[in-house]
CSV table of N, CA, C and O in Angstrom, one decimal:
chain,number,residue,atom,x,y,z
A,1,UNK,N,-22.6,17.7,43.0
A,1,UNK,CA,-21.3,18.3,42.9
A,1,UNK,C,-20.8,18.1,41.5
A,1,UNK,O,-20.8,17.0,40.9
A,2,UNK,N,-20.4,19.2,40.8
A,2,UNK,CA,-19.9,19.2,39.5
A,2,UNK,C,-18.4,19.1,39.5
A,2,UNK,O,-17.7,19.8,40.3
A,3,UNK,N,-17.8,18.3,38.7
A,3,UNK,CA,-16.3,18.3,38.5
A,3,UNK,C,-16.0,18.7,37.1
A,3,UNK,O,-16.8,18.5,36.2
A,4,UNK,N,-14.9,19.3,37.0
A,4,UNK,CA,-14.4,19.8,35.7
A,4,UNK,C,-13.5,18.8,35.0
A,4,UNK,O,-12.5,18.4,35.6
A,5,UNK,N,-13.8,18.5,33.8
A,5,UNK,CA,-12.9,17.6,33.0
A,5,UNK,C,-12.5,18.4,31.8
A,5,UNK,O,-13.4,18.8,30.9
A,6,UNK,N,-11.2,18.7,31.6
A,6,UNK,CA,-10.8,19.6,30.4
A,6,UNK,C,-11.1,18.9,29.1
A,6,UNK,O,-11.1,19.5,28.1
A,7,UNK,N,-11.3,17.6,29.1
A,7,UNK,CA,-11.6,16.9,27.8
A,7,UNK,C,-13.0,16.9,27.4
A,7,UNK,O,-13.4,16.4,26.4
A,8,UNK,N,-13.9,17.5,28.3
A,8,UNK,CA,-15.3,17.5,28.0
A,8,UNK,C,-15.6,18.3,26.7
A,8,UNK,O,-16.7,18.1,26.0
A,9,UNK,N,-14.8,19.2,26.3
A,9,UNK,CA,-15.0,20.0,25.1
A,9,UNK,C,-14.6,19.4,23.8
A,9,UNK,O,-14.8,19.9,22.7
A,10,UNK,N,-14.0,18.2,23.9
A,10,UNK,CA,-13.5,17.5,22.7
A,10,UNK,C,-14.4,16.4,22.3
A,10,UNK,O,-14.8,15.6,23.1
A,11,UNK,N,-14.8,16.4,21.0
A,11,UNK,CA,-15.7,15.3,20.5
A,11,UNK,C,-14.9,14.0,20.3
A,11,UNK,O,-15.5,12.9,20.5
A,12,UNK,N,-13.7,14.1,19.9
A,12,UNK,CA,-12.8,13.0,19.6
A,12,UNK,C,-11.5,13.1,20.3
A,12,UNK,O,-11.0,14.2,20.5
A,13,UNK,N,-10.9,12.0,20.7
A,13,UNK,CA,-9.6,12.1,21.3
A,13,UNK,C,-8.6,12.6,20.3
A,13,UNK,O,-8.7,12.4,19.1
A,14,UNK,N,-7.6,13.3,20.8
A,14,UNK,CA,-6.5,13.8,19.9
A,14,UNK,C,-5.6,12.7,19.5
A,14,UNK,O,-5.3,11.9,20.3
A,15,UNK,N,-5.2,12.7,18.2
A,15,UNK,CA,-4.3,11.7,17.7
A,15,UNK,C,-3.3,12.3,16.8
A,15,UNK,O,-3.6,13.4,16.2
A,16,UNK,N,-2.3,11.6,16.5
A,16,UNK,CA,-1.3,12.1,15.5
A,16,UNK,C,-1.6,11.8,14.1
A,16,UNK,O,-0.9,12.2,13.2
A,17,UNK,N,-2.7,11.1,13.8
A,17,UNK,CA,-3.0,10.7,12.5
A,17,UNK,C,-3.8,11.8,11.7
A,17,UNK,O,-4.2,12.8,12.2
A,18,UNK,N,-3.9,11.5,10.4
A,18,UNK,CA,-4.6,12.4,9.5
A,18,UNK,C,-6.1,12.2,9.8
A,18,UNK,O,-6.6,11.1,9.9
A,19,UNK,N,-6.9,13.3,9.9
A,19,UNK,CA,-8.3,13.1,10.2
A,19,UNK,C,-9.2,13.6,9.1
A,19,UNK,O,-8.9,14.5,8.4
A,20,UNK,N,-10.3,12.8,8.8
A,20,UNK,CA,-11.3,13.2,7.9
A,20,UNK,C,-12.1,14.3,8.6
A,20,UNK,O,-12.7,14.1,9.6
A,21,UNK,N,-12.0,15.6,8.0
A,21,UNK,CA,-12.6,16.7,8.7
A,21,UNK,C,-14.1,16.6,8.8
A,21,UNK,O,-14.7,17.2,9.7
A,22,UNK,N,-14.8,15.9,7.9
A,22,UNK,CA,-16.3,15.8,8.0
A,22,UNK,C,-16.7,14.8,9.0
A,22,UNK,O,-17.7,15.0,9.7
A,23,UNK,N,-16.0,13.7,9.2
A,23,UNK,CA,-16.4,12.6,10.0
A,23,UNK,C,-15.6,12.5,11.3
A,23,UNK,O,-16.0,11.7,12.2
A,24,UNK,N,-14.5,13.1,11.4
A,24,UNK,CA,-13.6,13.0,12.5
A,24,UNK,C,-13.0,11.6,12.6
A,24,UNK,O,-12.7,11.2,13.7
A,25,UNK,N,-12.8,10.9,11.5
A,25,UNK,CA,-12.3,9.6,11.5
A,25,UNK,C,-10.9,9.6,11.0
A,25,UNK,O,-10.6,10.3,10.0
A,26,UNK,N,-10.0,8.8,11.6
A,26,UNK,CA,-8.6,8.8,11.1
A,26,UNK,C,-8.6,8.0,9.8
A,26,UNK,O,-9.2,7.0,9.6
A,27,UNK,N,-7.8,8.6,8.9
A,27,UNK,CA,-7.6,7.9,7.6
A,27,UNK,C,-6.3,7.2,7.5
A,27,UNK,O,-5.3,7.8,7.9
A,28,UNK,N,-6.3,6.0,7.2
A,28,UNK,CA,-5.1,5.2,7.1
A,28,UNK,C,-4.8,4.8,5.7
A,28,UNK,O,-5.7,4.3,5.0
A,29,UNK,N,-3.6,4.9,5.2
A,29,UNK,CA,-3.2,4.4,3.9
A,29,UNK,C,-1.9,3.6,4.2
A,29,UNK,O,-0.9,4.1,4.7
A,30,UNK,N,-1.9,2.3,3.9
A,30,UNK,CA,-0.8,1.5,4.0
A,30,UNK,C,0.1,1.6,2.8
A,30,UNK,O,-0.5,1.4,1.6
A,31,UNK,N,1.4,1.8,2.9
A,31,UNK,CA,2.3,1.9,1.8
A,31,UNK,C,3.3,0.9,1.9
A,31,UNK,O,3.9,0.7,2.9
A,32,UNK,N,3.6,0.2,0.8
A,32,UNK,CA,4.6,-0.9,0.7
A,32,UNK,C,5.6,-0.6,-0.4
A,32,UNK,O,5.2,-0.1,-1.4
A,33,UNK,N,6.8,-0.9,-0.1
A,33,UNK,CA,7.9,-0.8,-1.1
A,33,UNK,C,7.8,-2.2,-1.9
A,33,UNK,O,7.8,-3.2,-1.3
A,34,UNK,N,7.8,-2.1,-3.2
A,34,UNK,CA,7.8,-3.3,-4.0
A,34,UNK,C,9.1,-3.5,-4.6
A,34,UNK,O,9.8,-2.6,-5.2
A,35,UNK,N,9.6,-4.8,-4.4
A,35,UNK,CA,10.9,-5.2,-4.9
A,35,UNK,C,10.8,-6.3,-5.9
A,35,UNK,O,9.9,-7.1,-5.8
A,36,UNK,N,11.7,-6.3,-6.9
A,36,UNK,CA,11.8,-7.5,-7.8
A,36,UNK,C,13.2,-7.9,-7.7
A,36,UNK,O,14.2,-7.2,-7.9
A,37,UNK,N,13.4,-9.2,-7.2
A,37,UNK,CA,14.7,-9.8,-7.0
A,37,UNK,C,15.6,-8.8,-6.2
A,37,UNK,O,16.7,-8.5,-6.6
A,38,UNK,N,15.1,-8.3,-5.1
A,38,UNK,CA,15.9,-7.5,-4.2
A,38,UNK,C,16.2,-6.0,-4.7
A,38,UNK,O,17.0,-5.3,-4.1
A,39,UNK,N,15.6,-5.6,-5.8
A,39,UNK,CA,15.7,-4.3,-6.3
A,39,UNK,C,14.4,-3.6,-6.2
A,39,UNK,O,13.4,-4.0,-6.8
A,40,UNK,N,14.4,-2.4,-5.6
A,40,UNK,CA,13.1,-1.7,-5.4
A,40,UNK,C,12.6,-1.2,-6.8
A,40,UNK,O,13.5,-0.7,-7.6
A,41,UNK,N,11.3,-1.3,-7.1
A,41,UNK,CA,10.8,-0.9,-8.4
A,41,UNK,C,9.7,0.1,-8.2
A,41,UNK,O,9.3,0.7,-9.2
A,42,UNK,N,9.2,0.3,-7.0
A,42,UNK,CA,8.1,1.3,-6.8
A,42,UNK,C,7.4,1.1,-5.4
A,42,UNK,O,7.9,0.3,-4.6
A,43,UNK,N,6.3,1.8,-5.3
A,43,UNK,CA,5.5,1.8,-4.0
A,43,UNK,C,4.1,1.5,-4.3
A,43,UNK,O,3.5,2.0,-5.3
A,44,UNK,N,3.5,0.6,-3.5
A,44,UNK,CA,2.1,0.3,-3.7
A,44,UNK,C,1.4,0.9,-2.4
A,44,UNK,O,1.7,0.5,-1.3
A,45,UNK,N,0.4,1.8,-2.6
A,45,UNK,CA,-0.3,2.4,-1.5
A,45,UNK,C,-1.8,1.8,-1.6
A,45,UNK,O,-2.4,1.9,-2.6
A,46,UNK,N,-2.2,1.3,-0.5
A,46,UNK,CA,-3.6,0.8,-0.4
A,46,UNK,C,-4.4,1.9,0.1
A,46,UNK,O,-4.4,2.3,1.3
A,47,UNK,N,-5.2,2.5,-0.8
A,47,UNK,CA,-5.9,3.7,-0.5
A,47,UNK,C,-7.3,3.5,0.0
A,47,UNK,O,-8.0,4.4,0.6
A,48,UNK,N,-7.9,2.3,-0.3
A,48,UNK,CA,-9.3,2.1,0.2
A,48,UNK,C,-9.4,0.6,0.5
A,48,UNK,O,-8.5,-0.2,0.2
A,49,UNK,N,-10.5,0.3,1.2
A,49,UNK,CA,-10.6,-1.1,1.7
A,49,UNK,C,-10.7,-2.2,0.6
A,49,UNK,O,-10.3,-3.3,0.9
A,50,UNK,N,-11.0,-1.8,-0.6
A,50,UNK,CA,-11.1,-2.8,-1.7
A,50,UNK,C,-9.7,-3.1,-2.3
A,50,UNK,O,-9.6,-4.1,-3.0
A,51,UNK,N,-8.7,-2.3,-2.0
A,51,UNK,CA,-7.4,-2.6,-2.6
A,51,UNK,C,-6.6,-3.6,-1.8
A,51,UNK,O,-6.7,-3.6,-0.5
A,52,UNK,N,-5.8,-4.4,-2.4
A,52,UNK,CA,-4.9,-5.3,-1.7
A,52,UNK,C,-3.6,-5.5,-2.5
A,52,UNK,O,-3.6,-5.2,-3.7
A,53,UNK,N,-2.6,-6.0,-1.8
A,53,UNK,CA,-1.3,-6.2,-2.4
A,53,UNK,C,-1.4,-7.2,-3.6
A,53,UNK,O,-0.7,-7.0,-4.6
A,54,UNK,N,-2.3,-8.2,-3.5
A,54,UNK,CA,-2.4,-9.1,-4.6
A,54,UNK,C,-2.8,-8.5,-5.9
A,54,UNK,O,-2.8,-9.2,-7.0
A,55,UNK,N,-3.3,-7.3,-5.9
A,55,UNK,CA,-3.7,-6.6,-7.1
A,55,UNK,C,-2.4,-6.5,-8.0
A,55,UNK,O,-2.6,-6.5,-9.2
A,56,UNK,N,-1.3,-6.3,-7.4
A,56,UNK,CA,0.0,-6.3,-8.2
A,56,UNK,C,0.2,-7.6,-9.0
A,56,UNK,O,0.4,-7.6,-10.2
A,57,UNK,N,0.0,-8.7,-8.3
A,57,UNK,CA,0.1,-10.0,-8.9
A,57,UNK,C,-0.9,-10.2,-10.0
A,57,UNK,O,-0.6,-10.7,-11.1
A,58,UNK,N,-2.1,-9.8,-9.7
A,58,UNK,CA,-3.2,-9.9,-10.8
A,58,UNK,C,-2.8,-9.1,-12.0
A,58,UNK,O,-3.0,-9.6,-13.1
A,59,UNK,N,-2.3,-7.9,-11.8
A,59,UNK,CA,-1.9,-7.1,-13.0
A,59,UNK,C,-0.8,-7.8,-13.8
A,59,UNK,O,-0.9,-7.8,-15.0
A,60,UNK,N,0.2,-8.4,-13.1
A,60,UNK,CA,1.2,-9.1,-13.8
A,60,UNK,C,0.7,-10.2,-14.6
A,60,UNK,O,1.1,-10.4,-15.8
A,61,UNK,N,-0.3,-11.0,-14.1
A,61,UNK,CA,-0.8,-12.1,-14.8
A,61,UNK,C,-1.6,-11.7,-16.0
A,61,UNK,O,-1.6,-12.3,-17.1
A,62,UNK,N,-2.3,-10.5,-15.9
A,62,UNK,CA,-3.1,-10.0,-17.0
A,62,UNK,C,-2.1,-9.6,-18.1
A,62,UNK,O,-2.4,-9.7,-19.3
A,63,UNK,N,-0.9,-9.2,-17.7
A,63,UNK,CA,0.1,-8.8,-18.7
A,63,UNK,C,0.8,-10.1,-19.3
A,63,UNK,O,1.8,-9.9,-20.1
A,64,UNK,N,0.4,-11.3,-18.9
A,64,UNK,CA,1.0,-12.5,-19.4
A,64,UNK,C,2.2,-13.0,-18.7
A,64,UNK,O,3.0,-13.8,-19.1
A,65,UNK,N,2.5,-12.4,-17.5
A,65,UNK,CA,3.7,-12.8,-16.7
A,65,UNK,C,3.2,-13.7,-15.6
A,65,UNK,O,2.4,-13.3,-14.8
A,66,UNK,N,3.6,-14.9,-15.6
A,66,UNK,CA,3.1,-15.9,-14.7
A,66,UNK,C,4.2,-16.6,-13.8
A,66,UNK,O,3.9,-17.1,-12.8
A,67,UNK,N,5.4,-16.5,-14.2
A,67,UNK,CA,6.5,-17.3,-13.6
A,67,UNK,C,7.2,-16.4,-12.5
A,67,UNK,O,8.3,-15.9,-12.7
A,68,UNK,N,6.4,-16.2,-11.4
A,68,UNK,CA,7.0,-15.4,-10.3
A,68,UNK,C,6.3,-15.8,-9.0
A,68,UNK,O,5.3,-16.5,-9.0
A,69,UNK,N,6.9,-15.4,-7.9
A,69,UNK,CA,6.3,-15.6,-6.6
A,69,UNK,C,6.4,-14.3,-5.9
A,69,UNK,O,7.2,-13.5,-6.1
A,70,UNK,N,5.5,-14.1,-4.9
A,70,UNK,CA,5.5,-12.9,-4.2
A,70,UNK,C,5.3,-13.2,-2.7
A,70,UNK,O,4.7,-14.2,-2.3
A,71,UNK,N,5.8,-12.3,-1.8
A,71,UNK,CA,5.7,-12.4,-0.4
A,71,UNK,C,5.8,-11.1,0.3
A,71,UNK,O,6.3,-10.1,-0.3
A,72,UNK,N,5.2,-11.0,1.5
A,72,UNK,CA,5.3,-9.8,2.2
A,72,UNK,C,6.3,-9.9,3.4
A,72,UNK,O,6.2,-10.9,4.1
A,73,UNK,N,7.2,-9.0,3.5
A,73,UNK,CA,8.2,-9.0,4.6
A,73,UNK,C,8.1,-7.6,5.2
A,73,UNK,O,8.8,-6.6,4.7
A,74,UNK,N,7.3,-7.4,6.2
A,74,UNK,CA,7.1,-6.1,6.9
A,74,UNK,C,6.4,-5.2,5.9
A,74,UNK,O,5.2,-5.5,5.5
A,75,UNK,N,7.0,-4.1,5.5
A,75,UNK,CA,6.4,-3.2,4.5
A,75,UNK,C,7.1,-3.3,3.1
A,75,UNK,O,7.0,-2.5,2.3
A,76,UNK,N,7.7,-4.5,2.9
A,76,UNK,CA,8.3,-4.8,1.6
A,76,UNK,C,7.5,-5.9,1.0
A,76,UNK,O,7.4,-7.0,1.5
A,77,UNK,N,7.1,-5.6,-0.2
A,77,UNK,CA,6.4,-6.7,-1.0
A,77,UNK,C,7.4,-7.1,-2.1
A,77,UNK,O,7.9,-6.4,-2.9
A,78,UNK,N,7.8,-8.4,-1.9
A,78,UNK,CA,9.0,-8.9,-2.7
A,78,UNK,C,8.5,-9.9,-3.7
A,78,UNK,O,7.8,-10.9,-3.4
A,79,UNK,N,8.8,-9.6,-5.0
A,79,UNK,CA,8.5,-10.4,-6.1
A,79,UNK,C,9.8,-11.1,-6.6
A,79,UNK,O,10.7,-10.4,-6.9
A,80,UNK,N,9.7,-12.4,-6.7
A,80,UNK,CA,10.9,-13.2,-7.1
A,80,UNK,C,10.6,-13.8,-8.5
A,80,UNK,O,9.5,-14.4,-8.7
A,81,UNK,N,11.6,-13.8,-9.4
A,81,UNK,CA,11.4,-14.4,-10.6
A,81,UNK,C,12.8,-14.8,-11.2
A,81,UNK,O,13.8,-14.1,-10.8
A,82,UNK,N,12.9,-15.9,-11.9
A,82,UNK,CA,14.1,-16.3,-12.6
A,82,UNK,C,14.1,-16.0,-14.0
A,82,UNK,O,15.1,-16.2,-14.7
A,83,UNK,N,13.0,-15.5,-14.6
A,83,UNK,CA,12.8,-15.3,-16.0
A,83,UNK,C,12.4,-13.9,-16.3
A,83,UNK,O,11.6,-13.3,-15.6
A,84,UNK,N,12.9,-13.3,-17.3
A,84,UNK,CA,12.5,-12.1,-17.9
A,84,UNK,C,12.2,-11.0,-16.9
A,84,UNK,O,11.2,-10.4,-16.8
A,85,UNK,N,13.2,-10.7,-16.0
A,85,UNK,CA,13.1,-9.7,-15.0
A,85,UNK,C,12.8,-8.3,-15.6
A,85,UNK,O,12.0,-7.6,-15.0
A,86,UNK,N,13.5,-8.1,-16.7
A,86,UNK,CA,13.3,-6.7,-17.3
A,86,UNK,C,11.8,-6.5,-17.8
A,86,UNK,O,11.3,-5.4,-17.5
A,87,UNK,N,11.2,-7.5,-18.3
A,87,UNK,CA,9.8,-7.4,-18.7
A,87,UNK,C,8.9,-7.2,-17.5
A,87,UNK,O,8.0,-6.4,-17.5
A,88,UNK,N,9.2,-7.9,-16.4
A,88,UNK,CA,8.4,-7.8,-15.2
A,88,UNK,C,8.5,-6.4,-14.6
A,88,UNK,O,7.6,-5.7,-14.3
A,89,UNK,N,9.7,-5.9,-14.6
A,89,UNK,CA,10.0,-4.5,-14.1
A,89,UNK,C,9.3,-3.5,-14.9
A,89,UNK,O,8.8,-2.5,-14.4
A,90,UNK,N,9.4,-3.7,-16.3
A,90,UNK,CA,8.7,-2.7,-17.2
A,90,UNK,C,7.2,-2.7,-16.9
A,90,UNK,O,6.6,-1.6,-16.9
A,91,UNK,N,6.6,-3.9,-16.8
A,91,UNK,CA,5.2,-4.0,-16.5
A,91,UNK,C,4.8,-3.3,-15.2
A,91,UNK,O,3.8,-2.5,-15.1
A,92,UNK,N,5.6,-3.4,-14.2
A,92,UNK,CA,5.4,-2.8,-12.9
A,92,UNK,C,5.5,-1.3,-13.0
A,92,UNK,O,4.8,-0.5,-12.4
A,93,UNK,N,6.5,-0.8,-13.8
A,93,UNK,CA,6.6,0.6,-14.1
A,93,UNK,C,5.3,1.2,-14.6
A,93,UNK,O,4.9,2.3,-14.2
A,94,UNK,N,4.7,0.5,-15.6
A,94,UNK,CA,3.5,0.9,-16.2
A,94,UNK,C,2.4,1.0,-15.1
A,94,UNK,O,1.6,1.9,-15.0
A,95,UNK,N,2.3,-0.1,-14.3
A,95,UNK,CA,1.3,-0.2,-13.2
A,95,UNK,C,1.5,1.0,-12.3
A,95,UNK,O,0.5,1.6,-11.9
A,96,UNK,N,2.7,1.3,-11.8
A,96,UNK,CA,2.8,2.3,-10.8
A,96,UNK,C,2.6,3.7,-11.4
A,96,UNK,O,2.1,4.6,-10.7
A,97,UNK,N,2.9,3.9,-12.7
A,97,UNK,CA,2.7,5.2,-13.3
A,97,UNK,C,1.2,5.5,-13.7
A,97,UNK,O,0.8,6.6,-13.9
A,98,UNK,N,0.4,4.4,-13.8
A,98,UNK,CA,-1.0,4.6,-14.2
A,98,UNK,C,-2.0,4.4,-13.1
A,98,UNK,O,-3.2,4.3,-13.4
A,99,UNK,N,-1.6,4.3,-11.9
A,99,UNK,CA,-2.6,4.2,-10.8
A,99,UNK,C,-3.1,5.5,-10.4
A,99,UNK,O,-2.6,6.5,-10.5
C-alpha cells in the first residue's frame, strides 16, 4: 500500500532563513550593536566561523588602547572606559568602516 506524503518532493524542510542555493544550508550572521559607555558606535557582524566579538578588543589593543572592559548583554556588545573615550570611539569608527 502506497501512501502520499506532500513533503516527499522537498529535499530540505522549508524555513524562514536565508539559504545557500548551492548547498541548501541556512546561512546565519550574528549582528551585535557595539556601545562605548552606553552610546552606540556601530555594528559588528560575525560573517564566518572564524570571527568573534573579541576581535573588536584585539583591534583596540593593536591601536594602543588598553584601559577598557567589554561585555555582552544580549545583542549589545558594551565597551566601558574611563579614559580617552573619544580616541576609542574614533578607533572603532575606523574599524567599522574598514571591515
